[in-house]
mmCIF file of C-alpha atoms in Angstrom:
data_model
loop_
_atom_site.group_PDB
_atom_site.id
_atom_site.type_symbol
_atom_site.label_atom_id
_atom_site.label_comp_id
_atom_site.label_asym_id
_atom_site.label_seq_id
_atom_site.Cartn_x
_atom_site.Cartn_y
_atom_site.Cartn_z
ATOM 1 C CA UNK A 5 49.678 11.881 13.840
ATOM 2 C CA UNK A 6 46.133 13.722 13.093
ATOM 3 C CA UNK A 7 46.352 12.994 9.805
ATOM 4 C CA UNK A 8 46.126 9.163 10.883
ATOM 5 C CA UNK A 9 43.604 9.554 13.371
ATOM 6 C CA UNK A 10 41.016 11.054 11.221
ATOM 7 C CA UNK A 11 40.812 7.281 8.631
ATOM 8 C CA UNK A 12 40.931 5.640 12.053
ATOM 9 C CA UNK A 13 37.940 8.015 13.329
ATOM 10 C CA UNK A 14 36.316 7.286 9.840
ATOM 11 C CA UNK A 15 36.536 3.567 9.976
ATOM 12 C CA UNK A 16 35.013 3.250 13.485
ATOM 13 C CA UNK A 17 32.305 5.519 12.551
ATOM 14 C CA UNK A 18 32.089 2.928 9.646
ATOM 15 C CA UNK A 19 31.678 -0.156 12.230
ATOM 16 C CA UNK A 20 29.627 1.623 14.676
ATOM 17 C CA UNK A 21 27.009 3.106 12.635
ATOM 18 C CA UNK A 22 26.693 2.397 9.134
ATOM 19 C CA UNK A 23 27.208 -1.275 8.870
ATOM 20 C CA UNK A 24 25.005 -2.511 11.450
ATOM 21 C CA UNK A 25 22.330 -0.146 9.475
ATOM 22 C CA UNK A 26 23.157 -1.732 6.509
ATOM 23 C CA UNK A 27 23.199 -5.347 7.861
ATOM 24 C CA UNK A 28 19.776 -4.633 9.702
ATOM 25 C CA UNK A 29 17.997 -3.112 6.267
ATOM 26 C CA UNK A 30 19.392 -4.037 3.750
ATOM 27 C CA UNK A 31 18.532 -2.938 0.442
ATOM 28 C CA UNK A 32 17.538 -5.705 -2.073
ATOM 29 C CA UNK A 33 16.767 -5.281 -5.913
ATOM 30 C CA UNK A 34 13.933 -6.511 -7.562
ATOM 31 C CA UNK A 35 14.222 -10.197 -8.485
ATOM 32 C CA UNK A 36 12.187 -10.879 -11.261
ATOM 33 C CA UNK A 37 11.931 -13.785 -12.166
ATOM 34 C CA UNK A 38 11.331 -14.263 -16.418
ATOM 35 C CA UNK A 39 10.811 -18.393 -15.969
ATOM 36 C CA UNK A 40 10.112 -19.811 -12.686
ATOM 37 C CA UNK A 41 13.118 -21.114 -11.237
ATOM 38 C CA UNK A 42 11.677 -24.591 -12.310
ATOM 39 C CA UNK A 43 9.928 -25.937 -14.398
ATOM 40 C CA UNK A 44 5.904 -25.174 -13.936
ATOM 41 C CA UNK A 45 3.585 -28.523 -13.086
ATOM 42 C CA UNK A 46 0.568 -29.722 -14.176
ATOM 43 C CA UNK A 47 -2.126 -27.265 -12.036
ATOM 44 C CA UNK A 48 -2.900 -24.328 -13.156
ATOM 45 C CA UNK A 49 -2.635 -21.776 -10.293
ATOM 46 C CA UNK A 50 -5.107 -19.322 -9.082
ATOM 47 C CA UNK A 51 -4.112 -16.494 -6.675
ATOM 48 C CA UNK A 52 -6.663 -14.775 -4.488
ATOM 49 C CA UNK A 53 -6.214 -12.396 -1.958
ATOM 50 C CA UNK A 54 -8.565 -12.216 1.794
ATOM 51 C CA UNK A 55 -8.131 -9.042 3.521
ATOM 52 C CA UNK A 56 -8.522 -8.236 6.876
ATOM 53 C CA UNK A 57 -7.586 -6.025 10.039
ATOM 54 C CA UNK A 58 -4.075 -7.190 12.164
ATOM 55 C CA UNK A 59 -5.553 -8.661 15.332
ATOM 56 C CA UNK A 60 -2.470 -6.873 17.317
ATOM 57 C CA UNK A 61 -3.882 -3.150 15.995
ATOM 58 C CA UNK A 62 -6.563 -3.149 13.595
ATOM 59 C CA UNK A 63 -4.568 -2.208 10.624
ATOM 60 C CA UNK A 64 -5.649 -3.529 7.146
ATOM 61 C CA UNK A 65 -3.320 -6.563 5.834
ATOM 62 C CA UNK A 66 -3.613 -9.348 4.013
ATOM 63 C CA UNK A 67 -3.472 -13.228 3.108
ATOM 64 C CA UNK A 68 -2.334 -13.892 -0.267
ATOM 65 C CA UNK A 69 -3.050 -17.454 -1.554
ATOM 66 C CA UNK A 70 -1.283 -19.559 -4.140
ATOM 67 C CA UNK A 71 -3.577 -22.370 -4.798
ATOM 68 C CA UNK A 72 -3.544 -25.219 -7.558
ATOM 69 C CA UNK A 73 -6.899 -24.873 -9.503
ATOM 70 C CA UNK A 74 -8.555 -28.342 -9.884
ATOM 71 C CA UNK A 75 -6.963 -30.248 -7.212
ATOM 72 C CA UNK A 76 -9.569 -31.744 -4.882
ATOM 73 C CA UNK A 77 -9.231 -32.562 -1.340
ATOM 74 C CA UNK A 78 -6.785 -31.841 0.958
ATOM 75 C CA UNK A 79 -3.683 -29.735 -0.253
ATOM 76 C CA UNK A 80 0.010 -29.730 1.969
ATOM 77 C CA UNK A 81 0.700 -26.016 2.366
ATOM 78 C CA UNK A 82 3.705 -23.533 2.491
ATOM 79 C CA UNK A 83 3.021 -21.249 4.835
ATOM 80 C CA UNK A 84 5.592 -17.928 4.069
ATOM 81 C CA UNK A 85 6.603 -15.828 6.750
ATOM 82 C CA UNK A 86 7.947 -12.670 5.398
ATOM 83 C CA UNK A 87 11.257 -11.203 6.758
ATOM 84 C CA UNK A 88 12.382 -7.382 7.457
ATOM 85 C CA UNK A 89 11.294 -5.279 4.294
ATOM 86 C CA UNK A 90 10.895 -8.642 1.940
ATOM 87 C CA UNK A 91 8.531 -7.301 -0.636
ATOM 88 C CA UNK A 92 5.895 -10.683 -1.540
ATOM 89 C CA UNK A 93 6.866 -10.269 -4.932
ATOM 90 C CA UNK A 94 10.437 -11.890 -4.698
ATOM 91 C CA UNK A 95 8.365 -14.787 -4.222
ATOM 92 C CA UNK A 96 5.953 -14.708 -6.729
ATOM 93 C CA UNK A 97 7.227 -17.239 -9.551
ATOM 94 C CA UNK A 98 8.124 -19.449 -6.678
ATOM 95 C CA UNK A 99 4.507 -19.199 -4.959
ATOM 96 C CA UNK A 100 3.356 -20.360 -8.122
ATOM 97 C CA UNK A 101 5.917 -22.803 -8.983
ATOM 98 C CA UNK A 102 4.970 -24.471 -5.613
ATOM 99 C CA UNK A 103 1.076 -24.131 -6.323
ATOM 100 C CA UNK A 104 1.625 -25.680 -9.485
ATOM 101 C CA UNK A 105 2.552 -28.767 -8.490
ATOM 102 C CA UNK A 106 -0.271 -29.380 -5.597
ATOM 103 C CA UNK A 107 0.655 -27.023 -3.086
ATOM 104 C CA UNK A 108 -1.767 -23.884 -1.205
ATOM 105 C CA UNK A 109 1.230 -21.343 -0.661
ATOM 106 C CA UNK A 110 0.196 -19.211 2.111
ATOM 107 C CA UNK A 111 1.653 -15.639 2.952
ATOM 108 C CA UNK A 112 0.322 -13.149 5.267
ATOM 109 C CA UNK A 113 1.168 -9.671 4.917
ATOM 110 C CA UNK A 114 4.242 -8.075 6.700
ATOM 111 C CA UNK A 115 4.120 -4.348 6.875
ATOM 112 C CA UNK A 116 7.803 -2.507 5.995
ATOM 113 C CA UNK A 117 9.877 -1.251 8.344
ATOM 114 C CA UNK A 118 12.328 1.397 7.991
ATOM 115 C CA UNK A 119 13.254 2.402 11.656
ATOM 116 C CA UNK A 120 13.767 -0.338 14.565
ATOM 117 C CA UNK A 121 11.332 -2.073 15.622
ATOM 118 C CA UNK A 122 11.790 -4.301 18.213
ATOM 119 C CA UNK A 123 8.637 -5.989 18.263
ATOM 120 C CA UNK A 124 8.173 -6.344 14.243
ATOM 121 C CA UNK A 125 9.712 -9.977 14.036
ATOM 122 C CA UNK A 126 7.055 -10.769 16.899
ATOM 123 C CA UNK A 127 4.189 -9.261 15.062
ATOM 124 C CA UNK A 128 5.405 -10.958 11.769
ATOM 125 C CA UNK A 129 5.171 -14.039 13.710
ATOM 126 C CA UNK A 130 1.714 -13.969 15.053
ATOM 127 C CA UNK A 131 0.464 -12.708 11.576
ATOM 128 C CA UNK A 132 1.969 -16.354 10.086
ATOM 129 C CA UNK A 133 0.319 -18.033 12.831
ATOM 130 C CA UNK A 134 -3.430 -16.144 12.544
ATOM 131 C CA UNK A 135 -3.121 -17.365 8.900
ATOM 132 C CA UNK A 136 -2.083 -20.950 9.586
ATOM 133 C CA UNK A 137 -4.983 -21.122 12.237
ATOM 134 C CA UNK A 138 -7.658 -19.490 9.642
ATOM 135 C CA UNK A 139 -5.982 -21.808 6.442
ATOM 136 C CA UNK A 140 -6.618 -24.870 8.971
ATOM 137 C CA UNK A 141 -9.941 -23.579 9.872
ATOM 138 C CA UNK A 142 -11.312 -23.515 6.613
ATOM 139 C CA UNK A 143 -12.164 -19.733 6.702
ATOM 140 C CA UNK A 144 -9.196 -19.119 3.565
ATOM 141 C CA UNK A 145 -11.599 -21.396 1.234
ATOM 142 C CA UNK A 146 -8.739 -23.924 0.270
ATOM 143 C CA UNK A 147 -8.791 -27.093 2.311
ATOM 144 C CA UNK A 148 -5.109 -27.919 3.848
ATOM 145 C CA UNK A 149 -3.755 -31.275 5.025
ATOM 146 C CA UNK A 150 -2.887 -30.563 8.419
ATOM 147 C CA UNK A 151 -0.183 -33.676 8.564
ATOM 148 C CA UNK A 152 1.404 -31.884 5.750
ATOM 149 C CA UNK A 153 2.567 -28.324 6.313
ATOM 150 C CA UNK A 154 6.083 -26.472 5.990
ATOM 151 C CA UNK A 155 7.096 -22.805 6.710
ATOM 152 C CA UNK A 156 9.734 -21.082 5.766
ATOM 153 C CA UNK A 157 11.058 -17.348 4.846
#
């Protein structure tokens, strides 16, 4: 009988620690990309970065924006929002797949997180938002259509 018990001891240690871990952090591989997932269109893209401080506590981050070069006037925008420990490289070819054809592609920095954070999604979240308002504002230096924005990540 304690022969059995110890696989069932085992497998609830299992449930109750390590796969919650690994469903809360998972561990992704690179994803590069050698073509974009579709074919490129007719803009060239231009990628700039605009750093700045977090307005929550000071620390240094970063916009990153994916911007069609010649297009003038008003562009509709993708605005990213980062999820736990998603690098902004496993968007890259997409970023400028979506600049290419007319798009701004806006992503704010997300800081990684390796311990639980109960307040990171939150934090993610208003970094999206201070990036939307300054991309609205005109303070990014690309000039969005404000009828025309989506969000995802």
């Amino acid at each position: 009988a304690a022969s059995m018990a110890r696989p069932a001891l085992a497998y609830r240690f299992f449930l109750t620690f390590v796969a919650p871990f690994v469903l809360l952090f998972p561990v992704w591989d690179r994803n590069d990309f050698d073509s974009p997932p579709v074919p490129m269109g007719s803009f060239n893209v231009v990628e700039r970065r605009v750093e700045l401080k977090r307005a929550d506590d000071g620390a240094p981050s970063g916009i990153t924006i994916f911007e069609p070069n010649g297009l003038v006037g008003p562009k509709p925008m993708f605005l990213w929002v980062l999820g736990s420990n998603v690098e902004p490289y496993y968007h890259q070819s997409l970023n400028e797949t979506l600049a290419s054809y007319g798009y701004a592609v806006i992503m704010a920095d997300t800081p990684l997180t390796f311990i639980p954070d109960l307040l990171y999604h939150r934090r993610n979240t208003q970094l999206a938002k201070e990036a939307l308002a300054m991309a609205l504002d005109g303070e990014l230096g690309v000039e969005i259509d404000a009828e025309k924005i989506a969000a995802g990540g």
